[in-house]
Amino acid sequence: MHLSREHEQTLNGEFGSGKQAAMELLVAIGKAFDAPNMIPIKRAHAASSGQEGDLYFVEILAKGGAHCKVITTTNPIADFDYFQKLINITDEHEEASVAWRTKNYYKQIGAVMSQSCIPYLAENIPEYGEHVAFSESSATPYVNSIIGGLTNRESIQTALAAGVIGETPEYGMHLKENRRGTALVKVETNLNDGFSYSLLGQYVGKKLGSGIPVFAGISKRPTIDQYINLCAMMNVTGAVPMFHIPSITVEAKTEQEAFGGNVPKDTIVVTDRELRETSQELQTTTGPVDTVILGCPHYNLDQMGELANLLKGRKIRSGLSFWVNTSATTKLLAERTGYVAMIEESGAHVITDTCIDMFCWNNLRGKTGMTDSPKCAYYRRFGPVKVGTVQECVAASA
Ligand code: F3S
């Protein structure tokens, strides 16, 4: 791997032990994947989890004096001020303390505290053809497929290291020849809403494992939330850095162009039956629910508007807690547009900066939860779970 004099100096610790640790990680990854050199990036997104492994690396960087060289946004952890009113965080022992320290180290190294899992919509938007380093399940395929930026499926640590150095090893999705389709997915069912795209992602990720699917049979351009759900779920059940919908996504006008001469290794057919069975697999209960959690990935403004209209004139049943997670940016717009007031008038809560896989939901353990997100069901912090459309979640809460 070719390294410049500055790279060597960084590796030798001449610019501090934080940058040295970041460089060591990037070079190790580059060597493992036979990258010929490092390439500059414009931006990074670290899917900060606020958990032990996250704390371990960001603490090394922060204590070693590292600072982000390019815009590096962060994932949600928890809105400590908000949850402090509901639960005694200081009594939530180690998990809360680890999350708190992690968040502070990100701030110390100059990361942008966006705390959103959909940063590519507002706080950190790559351009077409731009090399970036993004982690987070929905982010990598969204950036590669919908925007046409170039990123590998980064881990929290490799994205953060790239943000500190401002470079990433040149391999994988940074090379045009690796962006061709590997599997054909024939969609023979109507995909009507965000939930059906979640189920499609869940099924395709599970069947494919890893690879680049090319979807045939999707004639209508998906909405942003449908894309997000597809991207997120393919990376819960599988490892999918990118996909093509010929004539709709940016890098292929035809199926032939999407495969670029590759012969598909797999063909997956998706009908009503596969989506129905996938939905059934997710349900672990049929009884009444105690809590509803939406916004995994974080709801965008359209979804906030849809939810506000569904809740208009309704009251959440006494004893049931109803939460919707979103980013601070989206919440601000939703407040100005009137959506937050409509949602809160029903008794539901709008929260920001928070991931559904965090200590702050521990008080829901044992309760029956409902969500429109198979990803939330997968990481669930509550007990038995029902998964359905947002309309079904609202209906179950009245
Ligand atoms: Fe976002 Fe956490 Fe779900 S990062 S996608 S709310 S698991």
Tab-separated table of C-alpha atoms and ligand atoms in Angstrom:
chain	number	residue	atom	x	y	z
A	1	MET	CA	0.000	0.000	0.000
A	2	HIS	CA	1.461	3.331	-1.025
A	3	LEU	CA	1.747	5.751	1.892
A	4	SER	CA	2.945	9.345	1.694
A	5	ARG	CA	5.509	10.898	4.031
A	6	GLU	CA	2.648	12.515	5.979
A	7	HIS	CA	0.930	9.143	6.375
A	8	GLU	CA	4.188	7.660	7.719
A	9	GLN	CA	4.622	10.573	10.125
A	10	THR	CA	1.057	10.085	11.331
A	11	LEU	CA	1.731	6.370	11.838
A	12	ASN	CA	4.863	7.239	13.807
A	13	GLY	CA	2.818	9.372	16.179
A	14	GLU	CA	4.333	12.711	15.114
A	15	PHE	CA	0.858	14.326	15.097
A	16	GLY	CA	-0.353	12.776	18.334
A	17	SER	CA	-1.452	9.357	19.506
A	18	GLY	CA	-5.115	9.939	18.549
A	19	LYS	CA	-4.352	10.493	14.873
A	20	GLN	CA	-1.848	7.661	15.059
A	21	ALA	CA	-4.568	5.223	16.240
A	22	ALA	CA	-6.942	6.403	13.499
A	23	MET	CA	-4.247	5.978	10.841
A	24	GLU	CA	-3.235	2.548	12.128
A	25	LEU	CA	-6.820	1.343	11.765
A	26	LEU	CA	-7.229	2.709	8.234
A	27	VAL	CA	-3.917	1.268	7.061
A	28	ALA	CA	-4.730	-2.130	8.579
A	29	ILE	CA	-8.085	-2.158	6.761
A	30	GLY	CA	-6.427	-0.970	3.559
A	31	LYS	CA	-3.834	-3.746	3.714
A	32	ALA	CA	-6.491	-6.362	4.492
A	33	PHE	CA	-8.410	-5.371	1.355
A	34	ASP	CA	-5.331	-4.801	-0.864
A	35	ALA	CA	-6.075	-1.093	-1.249
A	36	PRO	CA	-3.318	0.491	-3.375
A	37	ASN	CA	-3.508	3.836	-1.542
A	38	MET	CA	-5.585	6.258	0.509
A	39	ILE	CA	-8.060	8.657	-1.090
A	40	PRO	CA	-9.440	11.927	0.300
A	41	ILE	CA	-13.020	12.027	1.542
A	42	LYS	CA	-15.324	15.022	1.962
A	43	ARG	CA	-17.405	13.756	4.887
A	44	ALA	CA	-18.053	10.868	7.262
A	45	HIS	CA	-20.881	9.552	9.390
A	46	ALA	CA	-20.026	7.554	12.505
A	47	ALA	CA	-22.928	5.390	13.657
A	48	SER	CA	-22.114	6.083	17.289
A	49	SER	CA	-23.869	3.532	19.468
A	50	GLY	CA	-22.946	4.791	22.927
A	51	GLN	CA	-21.895	1.272	23.835
A	52	GLU	CA	-18.609	-0.261	25.069
A	53	GLY	CA	-16.863	-0.791	21.714
A	54	ASP	CA	-17.777	2.732	20.630
A	55	LEU	CA	-16.479	4.275	23.854
A	56	TYR	CA	-13.226	2.294	23.642
A	57	PHE	CA	-12.133	3.800	20.306
A	58	VAL	CA	-13.454	7.348	20.586
A	59	GLU	CA	-11.810	7.650	24.006
A	60	ILE	CA	-8.421	6.656	22.542
A	61	LEU	CA	-8.822	9.282	19.814
A	62	ALA	CA	-10.010	12.020	22.168
A	63	LYS	CA	-7.356	11.416	24.832
A	64	GLY	CA	-4.742	11.350	22.048
A	65	GLY	CA	-5.760	14.835	20.902
A	66	ALA	CA	-7.419	13.826	17.600
A	67	HIS	CA	-9.881	16.181	15.917
A	68	CYS	CA	-12.208	15.594	12.974
A	69	LYS	CA	-10.706	16.923	9.744
A	70	VAL	CA	-13.912	16.647	7.686
A	71	ILE	CA	-17.551	16.932	8.753
A	72	THR	CA	-18.302	13.806	10.786
A	73	THR	CA	-21.881	13.414	11.952
A	74	THR	CA	-23.094	11.119	14.710
A	75	ASN	CA	-25.897	8.621	15.286
A	76	PRO	CA	-28.535	8.934	17.996
A	77	ILE	CA	-27.644	7.722	21.457
A	78	ALA	CA	-30.113	9.148	23.992
A	79	ASP	CA	-31.649	12.475	24.956
A	80	PHE	CA	-30.302	12.422	28.502
A	81	ASP	CA	-32.199	15.547	29.633
A	82	TYR	CA	-35.494	14.075	28.474
A	83	PHE	CA	-35.020	10.613	29.928
A	84	GLN	CA	-33.627	11.977	33.181
A	85	LYS	CA	-37.184	13.182	33.917
A	86	LEU	CA	-38.630	9.705	33.353
A	87	ILE	CA	-36.037	7.414	34.842
A	88	ASN	CA	-33.179	7.924	37.242
A	89	ILE	CA	-30.307	7.731	34.796
A	90	THR	CA	-27.710	7.772	37.520
A	91	ASP	CA	-29.241	4.535	38.778
A	92	GLU	CA	-29.108	3.016	35.302
A	93	HIS	CA	-25.485	2.234	36.251
A	94	GLU	CA	-22.925	1.235	33.655
A	95	GLU	CA	-24.941	1.440	30.417
A	96	ALA	CA	-25.974	5.069	30.945
A	97	SER	CA	-22.537	6.102	32.107
A	98	VAL	CA	-20.875	4.495	29.056
A	99	ALA	CA	-23.353	6.267	26.744
A	100	TRP	CA	-22.807	9.620	28.463
A	101	ARG	CA	-19.017	9.408	28.300
A	102	THR	CA	-19.128	8.304	24.653
A	103	LYS	CA	-21.295	11.254	23.674
A	104	ASN	CA	-18.914	13.694	25.394
A	105	TYR	CA	-15.837	12.258	23.672
A	106	TYR	CA	-17.505	12.694	20.251
A	107	LYS	CA	-18.108	16.320	21.115
A	108	GLN	CA	-14.504	16.698	22.293
A	109	ILE	CA	-13.056	15.501	18.967
A	110	GLY	CA	-15.204	17.912	16.992
A	111	ALA	CA	-17.847	15.550	15.600
A	112	VAL	CA	-21.135	17.179	14.575
A	113	MET	CA	-23.679	16.162	17.217
A	114	SER	CA	-26.457	15.532	14.692
A	115	GLN	CA	-27.523	12.378	16.550
A	116	SER	CA	-29.610	11.257	13.632
A	117	CYS	CA	-29.617	7.945	11.755
A	118	ILE	CA	-30.770	9.658	8.538
A	119	PRO	CA	-28.037	12.374	8.277
A	120	TYR	CA	-27.958	12.051	4.468
A	121	LEU	CA	-31.315	13.917	4.317
A	122	ALA	CA	-30.276	17.071	6.150
A	123	GLU	CA	-27.145	17.416	8.231
A	124	ASN	CA	-24.553	15.656	6.065
A	125	ILE	CA	-25.537	15.217	2.413
A	126	PRO	CA	-22.953	13.717	0.029
A	127	GLU	CA	-22.854	14.758	-3.616
A	128	TYR	CA	-22.998	12.495	-6.641
A	129	GLY	CA	-19.555	10.983	-7.281
A	130	GLU	CA	-18.150	12.124	-3.913
A	131	HIS	CA	-16.010	9.705	-1.863
A	132	VAL	CA	-17.222	9.508	1.738
A	133	ALA	CA	-17.102	7.132	4.734
A	134	PHE	CA	-20.574	6.398	6.096
A	135	SER	CA	-21.616	3.781	8.625
A	136	GLU	CA	-25.230	3.004	9.686
A	137	SER	CA	-27.509	0.398	8.129
A	138	SER	CA	-29.637	2.670	5.947
A	139	ALA	CA	-26.911	5.234	5.255
A	140	THR	CA	-24.457	3.212	3.174
A	141	PRO	CA	-26.950	1.874	0.582
A	142	TYR	CA	-28.822	5.201	0.514
A	143	VAL	CA	-25.641	7.174	-0.256
A	144	ASN	CA	-24.384	4.658	-2.847
A	145	SER	CA	-27.674	3.879	-4.576
A	146	ILE	CA	-29.918	6.943	-4.314
A	147	ILE	CA	-27.361	9.766	-4.200
A	148	GLY	CA	-24.494	8.183	-6.131
A	149	GLY	CA	-21.873	8.995	-3.487
A	150	LEU	CA	-19.226	6.304	-2.940
A	151	THR	CA	-18.826	4.657	0.452
A	152	ASN	CA	-17.986	1.275	1.884
A	153	ARG	CA	-20.152	-0.274	4.578
A	154	GLU	CA	-18.079	1.304	7.316
A	155	SER	CA	-18.038	0.406	10.980
A	156	ILE	CA	-18.376	3.163	13.598
A	157	GLN	CA	-14.620	3.047	14.122
A	158	THR	CA	-13.486	3.086	10.474
A	159	ALA	CA	-15.896	5.941	9.668
A	160	LEU	CA	-14.661	7.900	12.669
A	161	ALA	CA	-11.002	7.251	11.802
A	162	ALA	CA	-11.676	8.393	8.222
A	163	GLY	CA	-13.343	11.550	9.561
A	164	VAL	CA	-10.242	12.298	11.673
A	165	ILE	CA	-7.721	11.636	8.890
A	166	GLY	CA	-9.910	12.966	6.059
A	167	GLU	CA	-9.071	9.918	3.959
A	168	THR	CA	-10.083	6.297	3.497
A	169	PRO	CA	-8.402	3.296	1.846
A	170	GLU	CA	-9.350	2.925	-1.811
A	171	TYR	CA	-11.110	-0.423	-2.117
A	172	GLY	CA	-14.591	-1.940	-2.404
A	173	MET	CA	-17.359	0.486	-3.276
A	174	HIS	CA	-14.894	3.264	-4.101
A	175	LEU	CA	-14.062	1.362	-7.298
A	176	LYS	CA	-16.528	1.392	-10.181
A	177	GLU	CA	-16.040	-2.291	-11.017
A	178	ASN	CA	-17.303	-3.319	-7.551
A	179	ARG	CA	-20.575	-1.418	-7.901
A	180	ARG	CA	-22.178	-3.835	-10.371
A	181	GLY	CA	-25.154	-5.995	-9.501
A	182	THR	CA	-24.621	-9.556	-8.265
A	183	ALA	CA	-28.217	-10.823	-7.823
A	184	LEU	CA	-31.521	-10.316	-9.605
A	185	VAL	CA	-34.590	-9.672	-7.440
A	186	LYS	CA	-37.878	-10.056	-9.302
A	187	VAL	CA	-40.583	-8.122	-7.463
A	188	GLU	CA	-43.963	-9.640	-8.322
A	189	THR	CA	-46.076	-7.846	-5.749
A	190	ASN	CA	-47.346	-4.324	-5.180
A	191	LEU	CA	-45.228	-2.303	-2.793
A	192	ASN	CA	-47.725	0.209	-1.458
A	193	ASP	CA	-46.127	1.741	1.595
A	194	GLY	CA	-43.020	2.078	3.730
A	195	PHE	CA	-43.881	-1.101	5.628
A	196	SER	CA	-43.937	-3.238	2.477
A	197	TYR	CA	-40.469	-1.907	1.607
A	198	SER	CA	-39.294	-2.887	5.114
A	199	LEU	CA	-40.557	-6.416	4.521
A	200	LEU	CA	-38.911	-6.510	1.091
A	201	GLY	CA	-35.600	-5.438	2.645
A	202	GLN	CA	-35.966	-7.970	5.454
A	203	TYR	CA	-36.609	-10.816	2.993
A	204	VAL	CA	-33.942	-9.858	0.422
A	205	GLY	CA	-31.231	-9.293	3.069
A	206	LYS	CA	-31.956	-12.701	4.584
A	207	LYS	CA	-31.999	-14.560	1.253
A	208	LEU	CA	-28.998	-12.759	-0.218
A	209	GLY	CA	-26.655	-12.428	2.759
A	210	SER	CA	-24.256	-10.096	1.006
A	211	GLY	CA	-24.144	-8.685	-2.508
A	212	ILE	CA	-25.664	-6.016	-4.716
A	213	PRO	CA	-29.279	-6.703	-5.685
A	214	VAL	CA	-30.788	-5.431	-8.926
A	215	PHE	CA	-34.548	-5.018	-8.546
A	216	ALA	CA	-36.819	-5.777	-11.500
A	217	GLY	CA	-40.566	-5.094	-11.381
A	218	ILE	CA	-40.501	-1.816	-9.416
A	219	SER	CA	-41.929	0.667	-11.901
A	220	LYS	CA	-42.913	3.467	-9.541
A	221	ARG	CA	-40.143	5.553	-7.943
A	222	PRO	CA	-40.121	4.766	-4.185
A	223	THR	CA	-40.638	7.628	-1.739
A	224	ILE	CA	-37.792	8.659	0.554
A	225	ASP	CA	-39.126	6.729	3.549
A	226	GLN	CA	-39.650	3.637	1.371
A	227	TYR	CA	-36.023	3.828	0.245
A	228	ILE	CA	-34.848	4.302	3.841
A	229	ASN	CA	-36.804	1.270	5.057
A	230	LEU	CA	-35.498	-0.921	2.227
A	231	CYS	CA	-31.902	0.175	2.887
A	232	ALA	CA	-32.130	-0.288	6.657
A	233	MET	CA	-33.696	-3.727	6.607
A	234	MET	CA	-31.355	-5.207	3.993
A	235	ASN	CA	-28.571	-4.422	6.472
A	236	VAL	CA	-30.297	-5.904	9.491
A	237	THR	CA	-30.767	-9.341	7.939
A	238	GLY	CA	-27.905	-9.056	5.422
A	239	ALA	CA	-24.908	-6.958	4.347
A	240	VAL	CA	-25.922	-4.914	1.306
A	241	PRO	CA	-23.819	-1.835	0.488
A	242	MET	CA	-25.780	-0.855	-2.609
A	243	PHE	CA	-28.624	-1.812	-4.958
A	244	HIS	CA	-29.917	-0.799	-8.357
A	245	ILE	CA	-33.436	-0.197	-9.623
A	246	PRO	CA	-32.721	0.275	-13.338
A	247	SER	CA	-34.027	3.587	-14.738
A	248	ILE	CA	-34.840	4.774	-11.191
A	249	THR	CA	-31.629	4.739	-9.108
A	250	VAL	CA	-28.740	6.851	-10.352
A	251	GLU	CA	-26.117	4.431	-11.622
A	252	ALA	CA	-28.002	2.222	-14.110
A	253	LYS	CA	-30.560	2.978	-16.781
A	254	THR	CA	-31.038	-0.668	-17.758
A	255	GLU	CA	-30.717	-4.079	-16.145
A	256	GLN	CA	-27.780	-4.786	-18.423
A	257	GLU	CA	-26.003	-1.652	-17.252
A	258	ALA	CA	-26.756	-2.528	-13.603
A	259	PHE	CA	-25.001	-5.888	-13.956
A	260	GLY	CA	-22.213	-4.409	-16.113
A	261	GLY	CA	-21.385	-7.805	-17.639
A	262	ASN	CA	-21.799	-9.757	-14.377
A	263	VAL	CA	-23.926	-12.880	-14.540
A	264	PRO	CA	-26.346	-12.795	-11.557
A	265	LYS	CA	-25.225	-15.326	-8.927
A	266	ASP	CA	-28.742	-15.544	-7.462
A	267	THR	CA	-32.298	-14.870	-8.580
A	268	ILE	CA	-34.799	-14.081	-5.833
A	269	VAL	CA	-38.529	-13.864	-6.513
A	270	VAL	CA	-40.711	-11.843	-4.138
A	271	THR	CA	-44.489	-12.265	-4.250
A	272	ASP	CA	-47.305	-11.435	-1.799
A	273	ARG	CA	-46.586	-14.730	-0.100
A	274	GLU	CA	-42.951	-13.920	0.795
A	275	LEU	CA	-43.959	-10.534	2.236
A	276	ARG	CA	-46.848	-12.063	4.202
A	277	GLU	CA	-44.630	-14.813	5.639
A	278	THR	CA	-41.902	-12.291	6.504
A	279	SER	CA	-44.460	-10.194	8.363
A	280	GLN	CA	-45.749	-13.251	10.240
A	281	GLU	CA	-42.210	-14.226	11.274
A	282	LEU	CA	-41.825	-10.875	13.012
A	283	GLN	CA	-44.867	-11.243	15.283
A	284	THR	CA	-44.251	-12.785	18.691
A	285	THR	CA	-47.662	-11.946	20.161
A	286	THR	CA	-51.210	-11.157	19.109
A	287	GLY	CA	-52.517	-9.599	22.323
A	288	PRO	CA	-53.043	-5.944	23.341
A	289	VAL	CA	-49.999	-3.701	23.412
A	290	ASP	CA	-48.548	-1.580	26.257
A	291	THR	CA	-46.295	0.629	24.187
A	292	VAL	CA	-45.820	1.795	20.595
A	293	ILE	CA	-42.419	2.916	19.294
A	294	LEU	CA	-42.010	4.464	15.842
A	295	GLY	CA	-39.037	6.115	14.173
A	296	CYS	CA	-36.403	3.421	13.663
A	297	PRO	CA	-34.823	4.698	11.429
A	298	HIS	CA	-35.727	8.216	12.555
A	299	TYR	CA	-38.921	9.543	11.007
A	300	ASN	CA	-38.510	12.180	8.309
A	301	LEU	CA	-40.823	15.189	7.900
A	302	ASP	CA	-43.265	13.375	5.580
A	303	GLN	CA	-43.657	10.555	8.075
A	304	MET	CA	-44.177	13.066	10.914
A	305	GLY	CA	-46.927	14.675	8.818
A	306	GLU	CA	-48.580	11.344	8.088
A	307	LEU	CA	-48.500	10.373	11.766
A	308	ALA	CA	-49.863	13.785	12.835
A	309	ASN	CA	-52.825	13.369	10.513
A	310	LEU	CA	-53.465	9.821	11.677
A	311	LEU	CA	-53.475	10.951	15.335
A	312	LYS	CA	-55.567	14.063	14.735
A	313	GLY	CA	-58.631	14.026	16.989
A	314	ARG	CA	-57.564	10.790	18.718
A	315	LYS	CA	-56.404	10.165	22.279
A	316	ILE	CA	-53.808	7.546	23.133
A	317	ARG	CA	-55.368	4.981	25.433
A	318	SER	CA	-54.652	5.511	29.140
A	319	GLY	CA	-51.795	3.281	30.303
A	320	LEU	CA	-50.287	2.966	26.829
A	321	SER	CA	-47.080	4.854	26.018
A	322	PHE	CA	-46.561	6.031	22.436
A	323	TRP	CA	-43.219	7.346	21.195
A	324	VAL	CA	-41.917	8.629	17.903
A	325	ASN	CA	-38.177	9.103	17.362
A	326	THR	CA	-36.844	11.717	14.997
A	327	SER	CA	-33.836	13.997	14.494
A	328	ALA	CA	-33.545	17.434	16.104
A	329	THR	CA	-33.605	19.020	12.626
A	330	THR	CA	-36.802	17.219	11.650
A	331	LYS	CA	-38.445	17.979	14.971
A	332	LEU	CA	-37.777	21.677	14.539
A	333	LEU	CA	-39.419	21.672	11.104
A	334	ALA	CA	-42.252	19.487	12.382
A	335	GLU	CA	-42.834	21.955	15.242
A	336	ARG	CA	-42.972	24.905	12.864
A	337	THR	CA	-45.332	23.007	10.575
A	338	GLY	CA	-47.668	22.087	13.430
A	339	TYR	CA	-47.097	18.332	13.320
A	340	VAL	CA	-45.516	18.061	16.770
A	341	ALA	CA	-48.471	19.807	18.437
A	342	MET	CA	-50.912	17.494	16.640
A	343	ILE	CA	-48.958	14.413	17.741
A	344	GLU	CA	-48.545	15.586	21.334
A	345	GLU	CA	-52.214	16.564	21.680
A	346	SER	CA	-53.044	12.874	21.282
A	347	GLY	CA	-50.784	12.012	24.230
A	348	ALA	CA	-47.914	10.651	22.104
A	349	HIS	CA	-44.322	11.805	22.705
A	350	VAL	CA	-41.863	13.114	20.108
A	351	ILE	CA	-38.237	12.559	21.086
A	352	THR	CA	-34.931	13.414	19.434
A	353	ASP	CA	-31.308	12.239	19.623
A	354	THR	CA	-32.377	8.772	20.758
A	355	CYS	CA	-31.877	5.267	19.382
A	356	ILE	CA	-34.354	2.510	20.178
A	357	ASP	CA	-31.471	0.225	21.169
A	358	MET	CA	-30.438	2.147	24.277
A	359	PHE	CA	-30.592	1.837	28.069
A	360	CYS	CA	-33.296	4.521	28.264
A	361	TRP	CA	-35.932	2.003	27.134
A	362	ASN	CA	-35.053	-0.550	29.803
A	363	ASN	CA	-38.150	0.351	31.839
A	364	LEU	CA	-40.209	-1.176	28.987
A	365	ARG	CA	-38.686	-4.628	29.534
A	366	GLY	CA	-41.388	-7.260	29.796
A	367	LYS	CA	-44.047	-4.994	28.274
A	368	THR	CA	-45.705	-5.786	24.965
A	369	GLY	CA	-44.544	-3.456	22.233
A	370	MET	CA	-45.753	-2.558	18.771
A	371	THR	CA	-43.757	-0.872	16.020
A	372	ASP	CA	-43.807	-0.256	12.280
A	373	SER	CA	-40.099	-1.092	12.172
A	374	PRO	CA	-38.814	-4.658	11.843
A	375	LYS	CA	-35.424	-3.222	12.873
A	376	CYS	CA	-36.891	-1.946	16.142
A	377	ALA	CA	-38.477	-5.365	16.675
A	378	TYR	CA	-35.114	-7.007	16.054
A	379	TYR	CA	-33.291	-4.869	18.637
A	380	ARG	CA	-36.276	-4.685	20.947
A	381	ARG	CA	-35.808	-3.458	24.463
A	382	PHE	CA	-39.362	-4.418	25.386
A	383	GLY	CA	-40.877	-7.928	25.596
A	384	PRO	CA	-43.234	-9.545	23.075
A	385	VAL	CA	-43.703	-7.584	19.868
A	386	LYS	CA	-46.223	-6.899	17.118
A	387	VAL	CA	-45.089	-5.311	13.873
A	388	GLY	CA	-47.470	-3.527	11.515
A	389	THR	CA	-48.059	-0.452	9.419
A	390	VAL	CA	-48.175	2.993	11.040
A	391	GLN	CA	-51.974	2.926	10.573
A	392	GLU	CA	-52.141	-0.378	12.491
A	393	CYS	CA	-49.895	1.015	15.241
A	394	VAL	CA	-52.201	4.038	15.632
A	395	ALA	CA	-55.306	1.832	15.609
A	396	ALA	CA	-53.803	-0.376	18.355
A	397	SER	CA	-53.141	2.626	20.581
A	398	ALA	CA	-56.665	4.085	20.730
B	1	F3S	FE1	-31.697	4.523	14.161
B	1	F3S	FE2	-31.131	3.148	16.344
B	1	F3S	FE3	-33.015	2.308	14.736
B	1	F3S	S1	-29.698	4.155	15.008
B	1	F3S	S2	-32.225	2.901	12.736
B	1	F3S	S3	-33.075	4.208	15.914
B	1	F3S	S4	-31.554	1.006	15.832
